[in-house]
């Protein structure tokens, strides 16, 4: 049981770190609350990146604008 837990831990930690670093850098570049997004990205996955794309980057507005142009 311990071996499987360690293997799972070695898979989850890089995923959380990569997500957190991406959120921190992108939020800082776009003028959002980068500390909030970076810390939240360390805590769980995949909800922080989904909410960042929906509410901070507002991708649904870009998708709707693209549909109107066509």
CSV table of C-alpha atoms in Angstrom, one decimal:
chain,number,residue,atom,x,y,z
A,1,UNK,CA,0.0,0.0,0.0
A,2,UNK,CA,2.8,2.4,0.8
A,3,UNK,CA,4.5,1.8,-2.6
A,4,UNK,CA,1.3,2.8,-4.5
A,5,UNK,CA,0.9,5.9,-2.4
A,6,UNK,CA,4.4,7.0,-3.1
A,7,UNK,CA,4.0,6.4,-6.8
A,8,UNK,CA,0.8,8.4,-6.8
A,9,UNK,CA,2.5,11.2,-4.9
A,10,UNK,CA,5.3,11.3,-7.5
A,11,UNK,CA,2.7,11.7,-10.3
A,12,UNK,CA,0.5,14.3,-8.5
A,13,UNK,CA,3.3,16.7,-7.3
A,14,UNK,CA,4.6,17.6,-10.8
A,15,UNK,CA,1.1,18.1,-12.1
A,16,UNK,CA,0.3,20.5,-9.3
A,17,UNK,CA,3.6,22.3,-9.7
A,18,UNK,CA,3.3,22.8,-13.4
A,19,UNK,CA,-0.3,24.0,-13.1
A,20,UNK,CA,0.6,26.4,-10.3
A,21,UNK,CA,3.6,27.8,-12.2
A,22,UNK,CA,1.6,28.3,-15.4
A,23,UNK,CA,-1.3,30.0,-13.5
A,24,UNK,CA,1.2,32.3,-11.6
A,25,UNK,CA,3.1,33.4,-14.7
A,26,UNK,CA,0.1,33.8,-16.9
A,27,UNK,CA,-1.9,35.7,-14.3
A,28,UNK,CA,1.0,38.0,-13.6
A,29,UNK,CA,1.5,38.7,-17.3
A,30,UNK,CA,-2.2,39.5,-17.8
A,31,UNK,CA,-2.6,41.6,-14.6
A,32,UNK,CA,-4.7,39.3,-12.5
A,33,UNK,CA,-4.2,38.3,-8.9
A,34,UNK,CA,-1.2,36.1,-9.5
A,35,UNK,CA,-0.6,35.0,-5.9
A,36,UNK,CA,-4.1,33.8,-5.6
A,37,UNK,CA,-4.0,31.7,-8.8
A,38,UNK,CA,-0.6,30.3,-8.0
A,39,UNK,CA,-1.5,29.2,-4.5
A,40,UNK,CA,-4.8,27.8,-5.6
A,41,UNK,CA,-3.1,25.9,-8.3
A,42,UNK,CA,-0.9,24.1,-5.7
A,43,UNK,CA,-3.9,23.0,-3.7
A,44,UNK,CA,-6.0,21.1,-6.3
A,45,UNK,CA,-6.3,20.1,-9.9
A,46,UNK,CA,-8.0,20.7,-12.4
A,47,UNK,CA,-10.5,23.3,-11.1
A,48,UNK,CA,-8.1,26.2,-10.7
A,49,UNK,CA,-7.1,26.1,-14.4
A,50,UNK,CA,-10.7,25.7,-15.5
A,51,UNK,CA,-11.9,28.6,-13.5
A,52,UNK,CA,-8.9,30.7,-14.6
A,53,UNK,CA,-9.7,30.1,-18.2
A,54,UNK,CA,-13.4,30.9,-17.7
A,55,UNK,CA,-13.3,33.8,-15.3
A,56,UNK,CA,-9.9,35.5,-15.6
A,57,UNK,CA,-9.1,34.9,-19.3
A,58,UNK,CA,-12.9,34.9,-20.2
A,59,UNK,CA,-12.5,32.5,-23.1
A,60,UNK,CA,-16.2,32.1,-23.5
A,61,UNK,CA,-16.4,35.7,-24.6
A,62,UNK,CA,-13.7,35.1,-27.2
A,63,UNK,CA,-15.5,32.1,-28.5
A,64,UNK,CA,-18.8,34.0,-28.8
A,65,UNK,CA,-17.0,36.9,-30.6
A,66,UNK,CA,-15.5,34.4,-33.0
A,67,UNK,CA,-18.9,33.0,-33.8
A,68,UNK,CA,-20.3,36.4,-34.6
A,69,UNK,CA,-17.5,37.3,-37.0
A,70,UNK,CA,-18.1,34.2,-39.1
